[in-house]
Amino acid sequence: MPSFRRSTWNRAAVPHIRVPTARAVVDCAVYVEGLRLPGRFTHAQALAAVRERGAGFVWIGLHDPDTEQMNEIAETFALHPLAVEDAVQARQRPKLDRYDDTLFLVMRTVAYVEHDLHSVSEIVETGEMLIFIGADFVVAVRHGEHSGLAGVRRELETDPARLALGPGAVVHAIADYVVDSYIEVTAAVEHDVDVMEEEVFTPGSQVAIASIYQLKREVVELRRSVVPLALPLQTLGKPETPLPKEVRRYLRDVADHHTAVAERIHDFDDALTALISAALAKTTLQHNTDMRKISAFVAIAAVPTMIAGIYGMNFEHMPELRQVWGYPAVLTVIFAICTALVVAFRRNHWL
């Protein structure tokens, strides 16, 4: 008879299978005077080719590398262990650190998720972009399934004059791409806020408080991803950074766009806070209206109930009990009082 006991299989006995670093590499290229050298390179071959020539730079893109893969890259490019640890763990706050001659830039990426406005679901998907910038290399580490850089690379390769500016041109292109995605996401979220605002202030509409809270939570997540990038972008645009002057000018323009996006997100937060207050007030008003209607119906129903209760008492001597017109008279009185109450409540907008 088969046993249904929990297996005592030892997970620790399973040998660790190392995944080659090439599996994490999306693309690796060498650029000299703005042109991509033909052929395929490993990260070590690419860096060796650049340093043998004494010109050009390496641009390598990685997607979700593990610790061993990232350590191999770090050994080749002499990356600082603290920055490498951040690149593997991800979930970092946007920042700019400097380790000797290497800059380490962290940016959060965002993507808008199509959804039903009245369903409690994810609206903004977040990821991460971590960039190591050296004198002759750019190592871009991406976490998340969105915000791929293939389009950015193709666009830059069509403009050798920009690529000739070195790694700084790549940093600007990636930062500009990330901030542009912020603009697209905020435009989509703004549409959601406008639709929600219209529904809240439409007379007679049912207010979905849960949907507003969900949208506000996603805006908070968007704010945490976008707003902290302001200081790193401003720092990159300063003369103290080892980037070409022309690149710094473009980075300052990116910082201006980022500031505009951050202000819009702040406005969303304020607007949703006001919407929540308005929705709560509208819900309270609806409850008060319902309670007034219920109270009016209770008052109308109390009249026949009270009269019927009085005449239902088993007393022998009661008015009109022996009269032929007694029953119709009582019904007429009940109808007259109820009609008067209905008229009075309608005048006071209780019904």
Short mmCIF file of C-alpha atoms in Angstrom, two decimals:
data_model
loop_
_atom_site.label_atom_id
_atom_site.label_comp_id
_atom_site.label_asym_id
_atom_site.label_seq_id
_atom_site.Cartn_x
_atom_site.Cartn_y
_atom_site.Cartn_z
CA MET A 1 0.00 0.00 0.00
CA PRO A 2 1.52 3.41 -0.94
CA SER A 3 2.56 5.77 1.82
CA PHE A 4 1.14 9.31 1.95
CA ARG A 5 3.66 10.60 4.47
CA ARG A 6 5.55 13.81 3.73
CA SER A 7 8.73 13.09 1.90
CA THR A 8 11.96 13.46 3.85
CA TRP A 9 13.88 14.37 0.68
CA ASN A 10 16.86 16.55 1.52
CA ARG A 11 16.84 19.72 -0.58
CA ALA A 12 20.38 20.57 0.54
CA ALA A 13 21.62 17.45 -1.26
CA VAL A 14 20.71 18.90 -4.66
CA PRO A 15 23.89 20.22 -6.28
CA HIS A 16 24.01 23.87 -7.25
CA ILE A 17 23.97 24.33 -11.01
CA ARG A 18 25.86 27.41 -12.09
CA VAL A 19 24.21 29.43 -14.85
CA PRO A 20 26.74 30.89 -17.32
CA THR A 21 27.13 34.67 -17.24
CA ALA A 22 26.28 34.82 -20.94
CA ARG A 23 22.68 33.83 -20.06
CA ALA A 24 22.25 37.15 -18.23
CA VAL A 25 23.88 39.23 -20.99
CA VAL A 26 21.32 40.85 -23.28
CA ASP A 27 23.89 42.55 -25.50
CA CYS A 28 27.58 43.38 -25.34
CA ALA A 29 29.21 45.71 -27.85
CA VAL A 30 32.34 47.78 -28.40
CA TYR A 31 32.00 51.31 -29.78
CA VAL A 32 34.93 53.20 -31.28
CA GLU A 33 34.45 56.77 -32.54
CA GLY A 34 30.69 56.26 -32.33
CA LEU A 35 30.61 53.09 -34.45
CA ARG A 36 29.93 49.57 -33.27
CA LEU A 37 32.71 47.11 -34.01
CA PRO A 38 31.55 44.03 -35.93
CA GLY A 39 31.52 40.61 -34.31
CA ARG A 40 30.40 39.15 -31.00
CA PHE A 41 32.29 39.74 -27.77
CA THR A 42 32.20 38.38 -24.27
CA HIS A 43 32.45 41.01 -21.55
CA ALA A 44 36.14 40.20 -21.00
CA GLN A 45 36.96 40.24 -24.71
CA ALA A 46 35.12 43.54 -25.19
CA LEU A 47 36.98 45.32 -22.40
CA ALA A 48 40.31 43.89 -23.59
CA ALA A 49 39.61 45.12 -27.14
CA VAL A 50 38.92 48.65 -25.91
CA ARG A 51 42.01 48.84 -23.73
CA GLU A 52 44.26 47.42 -26.43
CA ARG A 53 43.06 50.14 -28.79
CA GLY A 54 43.19 52.85 -26.14
CA ALA A 55 39.93 54.24 -27.52
CA GLY A 56 36.21 53.53 -27.43
CA PHE A 57 34.07 51.96 -24.72
CA VAL A 58 32.08 48.84 -23.87
CA TRP A 59 28.32 48.84 -23.38
CA ILE A 60 27.01 45.65 -21.83
CA GLY A 61 23.39 45.06 -20.82
CA LEU A 62 22.36 42.50 -18.19
CA HIS A 63 18.92 41.25 -17.21
CA ASP A 64 18.29 39.86 -13.71
CA PRO A 65 21.82 38.53 -13.07
CA ASP A 66 22.40 36.31 -10.05
CA THR A 67 25.23 36.78 -7.54
CA GLU A 68 27.78 34.61 -9.35
CA GLN A 69 27.09 36.19 -12.72
CA MET A 70 27.34 39.70 -11.29
CA ASN A 71 30.55 38.86 -9.43
CA GLU A 72 32.15 37.71 -12.68
CA ILE A 73 31.18 40.97 -14.36
CA ALA A 74 32.43 42.93 -11.34
CA GLU A 75 35.80 41.18 -11.43
CA THR A 76 36.28 42.08 -15.09
CA PHE A 77 35.26 45.74 -14.74
CA ALA A 78 36.64 46.24 -11.20
CA LEU A 79 33.28 47.24 -9.73
CA HIS A 80 32.93 48.01 -6.03
CA PRO A 81 31.44 45.12 -3.95
CA LEU A 82 28.86 47.37 -2.28
CA ALA A 83 27.50 48.52 -5.61
CA VAL A 84 27.55 44.96 -6.93
CA GLU A 85 25.51 43.81 -3.92
CA ASP A 86 22.93 46.52 -4.62
CA ALA A 87 22.78 45.49 -8.27
CA VAL A 88 21.97 41.88 -7.36
CA GLN A 89 19.48 42.53 -4.56
CA ALA A 90 17.64 45.31 -6.41
CA ARG A 91 14.72 47.16 -4.70
CA GLN A 92 17.04 50.13 -4.20
CA ARG A 93 16.04 53.74 -3.81
CA PRO A 94 17.07 55.96 -6.77
CA LYS A 95 20.53 57.31 -6.02
CA LEU A 96 23.93 58.22 -7.43
CA ASP A 97 27.09 56.90 -5.74
CA ARG A 98 30.71 57.35 -6.69
CA TYR A 99 33.33 54.66 -6.14
CA ASP A 100 36.73 56.03 -7.15
CA ASP A 101 36.44 56.55 -10.93
CA THR A 102 33.15 54.68 -11.31
CA LEU A 103 29.68 56.17 -10.98
CA PHE A 104 26.78 53.99 -9.86
CA LEU A 105 23.32 55.24 -10.85
CA VAL A 106 20.10 53.62 -9.66
CA MET A 107 16.78 54.42 -11.34
CA ARG A 108 13.35 52.93 -10.82
CA THR A 109 11.44 52.00 -13.97
CA VAL A 110 7.65 52.08 -14.26
CA ALA A 111 5.06 50.73 -16.68
CA TYR A 112 1.31 51.28 -16.87
CA VAL A 113 -0.83 48.14 -16.60
CA GLU A 114 -4.10 48.13 -18.52
CA HIS A 115 -6.92 47.41 -16.07
CA ASP A 116 -10.57 47.83 -15.22
CA LEU A 117 -10.85 51.10 -13.34
CA HIS A 118 -13.28 49.62 -10.79
CA SER A 119 -11.25 46.51 -10.05
CA VAL A 120 -8.69 46.36 -7.28
CA SER A 121 -5.64 45.44 -9.35
CA GLU A 122 -2.10 46.57 -10.09
CA ILE A 123 -2.01 49.80 -12.06
CA VAL A 124 1.71 50.69 -12.06
CA GLU A 125 4.35 47.99 -12.49
CA THR A 126 7.81 48.90 -11.20
CA GLY A 127 11.29 47.63 -12.01
CA GLU A 128 14.84 48.82 -11.64
CA MET A 129 17.73 50.05 -13.76
CA LEU A 130 21.24 50.11 -12.29
CA ILE A 131 24.10 51.60 -14.30
CA PHE A 132 27.85 51.44 -13.70
CA ILE A 133 29.66 54.23 -15.56
CA GLY A 134 33.41 54.07 -16.04
CA ALA A 135 35.86 55.84 -18.31
CA ASP A 136 35.62 53.11 -20.94
CA PHE A 137 32.53 51.07 -20.07
CA VAL A 138 28.83 51.18 -19.25
CA VAL A 139 27.28 48.22 -17.45
CA ALA A 140 23.47 48.44 -17.40
CA VAL A 141 21.67 45.99 -15.11
CA ARG A 142 17.90 45.69 -15.56
CA HIS A 143 15.41 44.09 -13.19
CA GLY A 144 11.83 43.58 -14.32
CA GLU A 145 10.15 42.46 -17.53
CA HIS A 146 9.58 45.95 -18.94
CA SER A 147 11.87 48.83 -19.94
CA GLY A 148 14.17 46.91 -22.26
CA LEU A 149 16.99 48.98 -23.77
CA ALA A 150 17.17 47.42 -27.24
CA GLY A 151 15.35 50.40 -28.76
CA VAL A 152 17.65 52.85 -26.99
CA ARG A 153 20.71 51.03 -28.32
CA ARG A 154 19.36 50.97 -31.90
CA GLU A 155 18.55 54.68 -31.76
CA LEU A 156 22.01 55.57 -30.48
CA GLU A 157 23.72 53.44 -33.09
CA THR A 158 22.03 55.52 -35.80
CA ASP A 159 23.72 58.62 -34.35
CA PRO A 160 27.50 58.00 -34.19
CA ALA A 161 28.15 61.63 -33.25
CA ARG A 162 26.34 61.10 -29.94
CA LEU A 163 28.00 57.76 -29.26
CA ALA A 164 31.37 59.37 -29.90
CA LEU A 165 30.84 61.35 -26.68
CA GLY A 166 31.51 58.13 -24.77
CA PRO A 167 29.71 56.41 -21.87
CA GLY A 168 28.05 59.69 -20.86
CA ALA A 169 25.96 59.61 -24.05
CA VAL A 170 24.64 56.16 -23.08
CA VAL A 171 23.81 57.35 -19.57
CA HIS A 172 21.89 60.31 -20.98
CA ALA A 173 19.99 58.11 -23.46
CA ILE A 174 18.96 55.64 -20.74
CA ALA A 175 17.97 58.39 -18.29
CA ASP A 176 16.00 60.16 -21.02
CA TYR A 177 14.25 56.89 -21.90
CA VAL A 178 13.34 56.22 -18.26
CA VAL A 179 12.00 59.75 -17.70
CA ASP A 180 10.01 59.55 -20.95
CA SER A 181 8.39 56.38 -19.61
CA TYR A 182 7.50 58.36 -16.47
CA ILE A 183 5.73 60.90 -18.70
CA GLU A 184 3.75 58.18 -20.50
CA VAL A 185 2.71 56.50 -17.24
CA THR A 186 1.68 59.78 -15.59
CA ALA A 187 -0.43 60.64 -18.65
CA ALA A 188 -2.25 57.29 -18.34
CA VAL A 189 -2.69 57.70 -14.58
CA GLU A 190 -3.96 61.26 -15.13
CA HIS A 191 -6.69 59.85 -17.39
CA ASP A 192 -7.69 57.43 -14.61
CA VAL A 193 -7.80 60.28 -12.09
CA ASP A 194 -9.95 62.37 -14.45
CA VAL A 195 -12.41 59.50 -15.01
CA MET A 196 -12.60 58.84 -11.28
CA GLU A 197 -13.14 62.53 -10.58
CA GLU A 198 -15.96 62.71 -13.14
CA GLU A 199 -17.69 59.69 -11.60
CA VAL A 200 -17.42 61.04 -8.06
CA PHE A 201 -18.99 64.37 -8.98
CA THR A 202 -21.68 62.97 -11.30
CA PRO A 203 -25.07 63.27 -9.53
CA GLY A 204 -26.62 59.93 -8.66
CA SER A 205 -23.49 57.89 -9.39
CA GLN A 206 -22.36 55.13 -7.06
CA VAL A 207 -18.98 55.95 -5.54
CA ALA A 208 -16.43 53.10 -5.37
CA ILE A 209 -14.21 54.10 -2.45
CA ALA A 210 -12.06 50.97 -2.84
CA SER A 211 -11.13 51.95 -6.41
CA ILE A 212 -10.02 55.41 -5.28
CA TYR A 213 -7.92 53.96 -2.48
CA GLN A 214 -6.32 51.52 -4.93
CA LEU A 215 -5.48 54.32 -7.37
CA LYS A 216 -4.04 56.40 -4.55
CA ARG A 217 -1.89 53.48 -3.40
CA GLU A 218 -0.52 53.09 -6.92
CA VAL A 219 0.18 56.82 -7.13
CA VAL A 220 2.12 56.55 -3.86
CA GLU A 221 4.16 53.71 -5.40
CA LEU A 222 4.72 55.84 -8.51
CA ARG A 223 5.84 58.77 -6.38
CA ARG A 224 8.33 56.62 -4.47
CA SER A 225 9.80 55.39 -7.74
CA VAL A 226 9.99 58.73 -9.53
CA VAL A 227 10.54 61.59 -7.08
CA PRO A 228 13.85 60.47 -5.46
CA LEU A 229 15.57 60.48 -8.88
CA ALA A 230 15.61 64.30 -8.86
CA LEU A 231 18.82 64.64 -6.84
CA PRO A 232 20.85 62.08 -8.87
CA LEU A 233 19.86 63.77 -12.15
CA GLN A 234 20.76 67.20 -10.79
CA THR A 235 24.12 65.86 -9.58
CA LEU A 236 24.90 64.33 -12.98
CA GLY A 237 24.37 67.74 -14.58
CA LYS A 238 26.99 69.42 -12.38
CA PRO A 239 30.58 70.09 -13.51
CA GLU A 240 31.94 67.86 -10.72
CA THR A 241 30.84 64.71 -12.52
CA PRO A 242 33.32 63.12 -14.98
CA LEU A 243 30.99 63.52 -17.95
CA PRO A 244 31.45 65.64 -21.09
CA LYS A 245 30.05 69.15 -20.95
CA GLU A 246 27.65 68.50 -23.82
CA VAL A 247 26.24 65.44 -22.04
CA ARG A 248 25.76 67.40 -18.82
CA ARG A 249 23.67 69.96 -20.71
CA TYR A 250 21.36 67.24 -22.00
CA LEU A 251 21.15 65.69 -18.55
CA ARG A 252 19.99 69.02 -17.12
CA ASP A 253 17.20 68.98 -19.70
CA VAL A 254 16.24 65.48 -18.55
CA ALA A 255 16.22 66.75 -14.97
CA ASP A 256 13.79 69.53 -15.98
CA HIS A 257 11.43 66.97 -17.53
CA HIS A 258 11.70 64.87 -14.40
CA THR A 259 10.78 67.86 -12.23
CA ALA A 260 7.63 68.44 -14.29
CA VAL A 261 6.65 64.76 -13.93
CA ALA A 262 7.26 64.84 -10.15
CA GLU A 263 5.01 67.90 -9.83
CA ARG A 264 2.21 66.15 -11.76
CA ILE A 265 2.45 63.12 -9.50
CA HIS A 266 2.25 65.39 -6.45
CA ASP A 267 -0.89 66.94 -7.95
CA PHE A 268 -2.37 63.44 -8.44
CA ASP A 269 -1.79 62.69 -4.77
CA ASP A 270 -3.54 65.88 -3.70
CA ALA A 271 -6.40 65.32 -6.14
CA LEU A 272 -7.00 61.77 -4.93
CA THR A 273 -6.94 62.89 -1.31
CA ALA A 274 -9.62 65.45 -2.17
CA LEU A 275 -11.55 62.78 -4.09
CA ILE A 276 -11.53 60.47 -1.10
CA SER A 277 -12.91 63.26 1.10
CA ALA A 278 -15.56 64.09 -1.51
CA ALA A 279 -16.50 60.43 -1.96
CA LEU A 280 -16.82 59.94 1.79
CA ALA A 281 -18.97 63.06 2.04
CA LYS A 282 -21.13 61.85 -0.86
CA THR A 283 -21.49 58.43 0.72
CA THR A 284 -22.47 60.01 4.03
CA LEU A 285 -25.02 62.17 2.23
CA GLN A 286 -26.43 59.11 0.47
CA HIS A 287 -26.70 57.31 3.81
CA ASN A 288 -28.45 60.31 5.36
CA THR A 289 -30.88 60.44 2.44
CA ASP A 290 -31.62 56.74 2.79
CA MET A 291 -32.14 57.12 6.53
CA ARG A 292 -34.58 60.00 5.96
CA LYS A 293 -36.57 57.90 3.50
CA ILE A 294 -36.63 54.97 5.90
CA SER A 295 -37.69 57.26 8.74
CA ALA A 296 -40.49 58.73 6.58
CA PHE A 297 -41.83 55.29 5.68
CA VAL A 298 -41.63 54.24 9.34
CA ALA A 299 -43.63 57.34 10.34
CA ILE A 300 -46.29 56.62 7.70
CA ALA A 301 -46.51 52.95 8.72
CA ALA A 302 -46.79 53.93 12.40
CA VAL A 303 -50.18 55.61 11.87
CA PRO A 304 -52.22 52.51 10.83
CA THR A 305 -50.19 50.41 13.24
CA MET A 306 -51.04 52.65 16.18
CA ILE A 307 -54.76 52.93 15.32
CA ALA A 308 -55.05 49.22 14.64
CA GLY A 309 -53.32 48.56 17.94
CA ILE A 310 -55.78 50.71 19.84
CA TYR A 311 -58.84 49.13 18.25
CA GLY A 312 -57.36 45.71 18.69
CA MET A 313 -57.62 45.98 22.47
CA ASN A 314 -60.40 43.82 23.88
CA PHE A 315 -62.48 46.47 25.64
CA GLU A 316 -66.25 46.41 25.46
CA HIS A 317 -66.88 50.15 25.59
CA MET A 318 -64.86 51.78 22.80
CA PRO A 319 -65.93 54.64 20.49
CA GLU A 320 -67.63 53.72 17.23
CA LEU A 321 -67.57 49.96 17.86
CA ARG A 322 -71.35 49.73 17.55
CA GLN A 323 -71.63 52.25 14.72
CA VAL A 324 -72.25 51.15 11.13
CA TRP A 325 -69.93 53.85 9.80
CA GLY A 326 -67.21 53.18 12.39
CA TYR A 327 -64.99 50.95 10.24
CA PRO A 328 -65.07 53.16 7.11
CA ALA A 329 -64.46 56.20 9.28
CA VAL A 330 -61.33 54.71 10.85
CA LEU A 331 -59.99 53.72 7.40
CA THR A 332 -60.70 57.22 6.11
CA VAL A 333 -58.86 58.79 9.04
CA ILE A 334 -55.86 56.47 8.50
CA PHE A 335 -55.76 57.26 4.77
CA ALA A 336 -56.06 61.02 5.42
CA ILE A 337 -53.23 61.07 7.98
CA CYS A 338 -50.92 58.94 5.79
CA THR A 339 -51.65 61.16 2.77
CA ALA A 340 -50.86 64.27 4.82
CA LEU A 341 -47.56 62.73 5.95
CA VAL A 342 -46.60 61.80 2.39
CA VAL A 343 -47.31 65.35 1.19
CA ALA A 344 -45.35 66.85 4.07
CA PHE A 345 -42.34 64.56 3.52
CA ARG A 346 -42.29 65.26 -0.20
CA ARG A 347 -42.31 69.02 0.42
CA ASN A 348 -39.31 68.55 2.71
CA HIS A 349 -37.59 66.26 0.16
CA TRP A 350 -37.63 63.28 2.47
CA LEU A 351 -39.37 61.16 -0.15
#
